[in-house]
Amino acid sequence: MSRQREKVRFASGDTPCAAWHYPGTNGGCVIMAGGTAVTKEPASDLFARRFNDAGFAVLAFDYRRFGESGGAPRQVVRFGDQLADWQAAIDFAAGLPDVDPGGISLWGFSLSGGHVFRVAADNPRLASVIAQSPLVDGRAVAPNALRSMTPLALLRLFGRAVADAVGGLLGRPPLLVPAAGVRGAVASLTTPDAMDGDRALDPDRRHPDWDRTVAARIALRIGGYRPGLHAPRTRCPLLVVVCDQDRTALPGPAVEAAHNAPDAEVLHLKGRHYAPFLEAHEEAVAAEIAFLHKHLARTNAAPGEGTAREQGVRARRVPSATRRGARCLGNTRRRGSFLLGVLGVSAAGPGGIPVTPGGDVLARSEPGRR
């Protein structure tokens, strides 16, 4: 049974970030964040309670400019700031009374599933990391995203993104677009499984305050974001959960990133991008809990409490020196190169993104709901 959660806040730079803290009993802590514009409750509730039932503390947070966290302008994704928010969350979690600083694990979904590659590379003492349906290579997935748009919708999104980026430089309010939409809509994402999000993350309409929009300028930047390139620098155990019919993040780039990591396992699930929240939830959560227990036990120098294989799920270790048939399914093709250029997608890597330390407690407030 999940314990009562409490609302906490921590500082990321000079911005307060809001989070739910579920007190744990085994010294481990799972820090969680969701995909583009997905706030902490729809992103984490389904998994956080199960992790907490298994004994782990959980810290599920909102990025700055989203949800209950501070920061302006609102609904603007800045990759460097979000990476700094992860670092601040790690620093904060390490000071919680129920958490062993050596037992901290990360869990990220979609865009956050990509972020955790970079964060793991910069934090080698993490107990483990779970990347679920991760977006690890914007350049690889961009052609697929472009094909999912109609030409008119693409032109309108591009125009709005440029206007938003220019307006941002002039201090104007962001120009927002839906985070997901049907083909033909002017939305950040119109892949075939983009509209599964509401059914997966908010089936009972319990999150009326969740703003499902994002500043349009993200369309100019996502294609150059390639956090999977940091996989070779990760030193902690990594579980990459891929959905074999994922048409948003695509499974191929994530499998490739796992092959490049020194200590990684891949769990293949049947289904599309949101399958871990839907038909594949029990398989996903069982594998993830087993993985967390195994590496918490290893951190504590105690016998493992079970592996994903022992739990009967299809997780397999990926030899880092082997790339057996793993290919980025969405590698840039000639016919997509012009549109990628129009959207400002660079063939180069994302470059160094500064991560600023932080994590002082600002406040603790009301007891959480169940």
Steps between C-alpha positions, in 0.01 A plus 500: 500500500645838398580732786359849518694729273600856584550808287857630507697766317867523410705769327637459151719803457277782620174325406286287735401159364195321639504126572317217671705308755383149585693388812670164457624220724798338325733798457454515123344794320363527145501852352238533226400743226283474189503593135450831321254716698389200711477600865597285795161346581402359159864414430575309817193403705450158343861389552586700813247320718631162388860599567397630841310179577829319430675707769656778296471867576384697196566860404282596200556858385384766256759670283534874541238691294261203517236380744538629853865597462605861464669666210397710204417515218262207544490183288846561352730198471869579546706184502786643707262624768323165519831320540585742781162418659597131504828585671322710759253217563788255558663737746171551682416129515842422648407710802164337571496310831367178346750491214848347480692734265651193336158353428365765264359387165349699213188429294416700191237460230515625139696830497601443863605149404755668276606750765596224742777381266678833539424522872628146557821579312560792737410302815687167496405415860130461429365159598320452167307675223181406314433659159145415390400560137792745488556768242876459465572639153303790358680480167400136458132546585448832319433350152228279647343796680509706180331225299216496752414863418313636203698755296268784602516409869880478480526846345264648757689336789832620359368855465363501852824357638710770333263771622513352852880484501532859377235616745688332781809705417285814518343405833157419359275226647547154348292389204356167608396192305343174620762251611320232295244506223352302214659501157433836342491689829753768583651318798842411633441132423254331262645149479248213492534430872521862617131511590529195729630732771169604655378141517828386653577782741162643596229244423270616780550873443652543847748765389292799380787742566741319269587745220554290187673774301861589431680801356524450124875570490564140609443399137821682407711330766387143555668371182843601627459345844690170522542394865560139400848605388590509870426127541869395484572726801235345723644285777191402698270212400248604237164345406366618165132419450402510133163449336539313175217687324598845635452756222597802712840432658567189285659189655810486277687805632438392860630149435805651331565724801470200733755310290739789548462509880744297714233341723155493341199275462219534247140407571290461185127555539227449244309816426538865418660795680270492805475121532676500844203698635241288318500137388864434594489666842529190717791363298677837510453568870603147602823527302575846631446408866717191460772712339483761777517234773792324336715808478400642838612169648824522304555854628445379855746212446223251573378203293268602217129475564420379153578587142275587213566155355398334828176699493414341166516817290681549173791714611834415347850632560656687212874444448653846461747383238231342283250658266329191367257635248419806707434788267344839550171436321454867438847590368489809285434416137575709195133577437466646851816708500347815353219516756746429779704794383192720495425405859855579608600140565875471511697191416729583786434387855316720744825625654574553862195605697586659832358345811474728798504348850223587746265341744443701815165437666269798458187374669292203595127538496176316513485121549444326171196322377498128453 
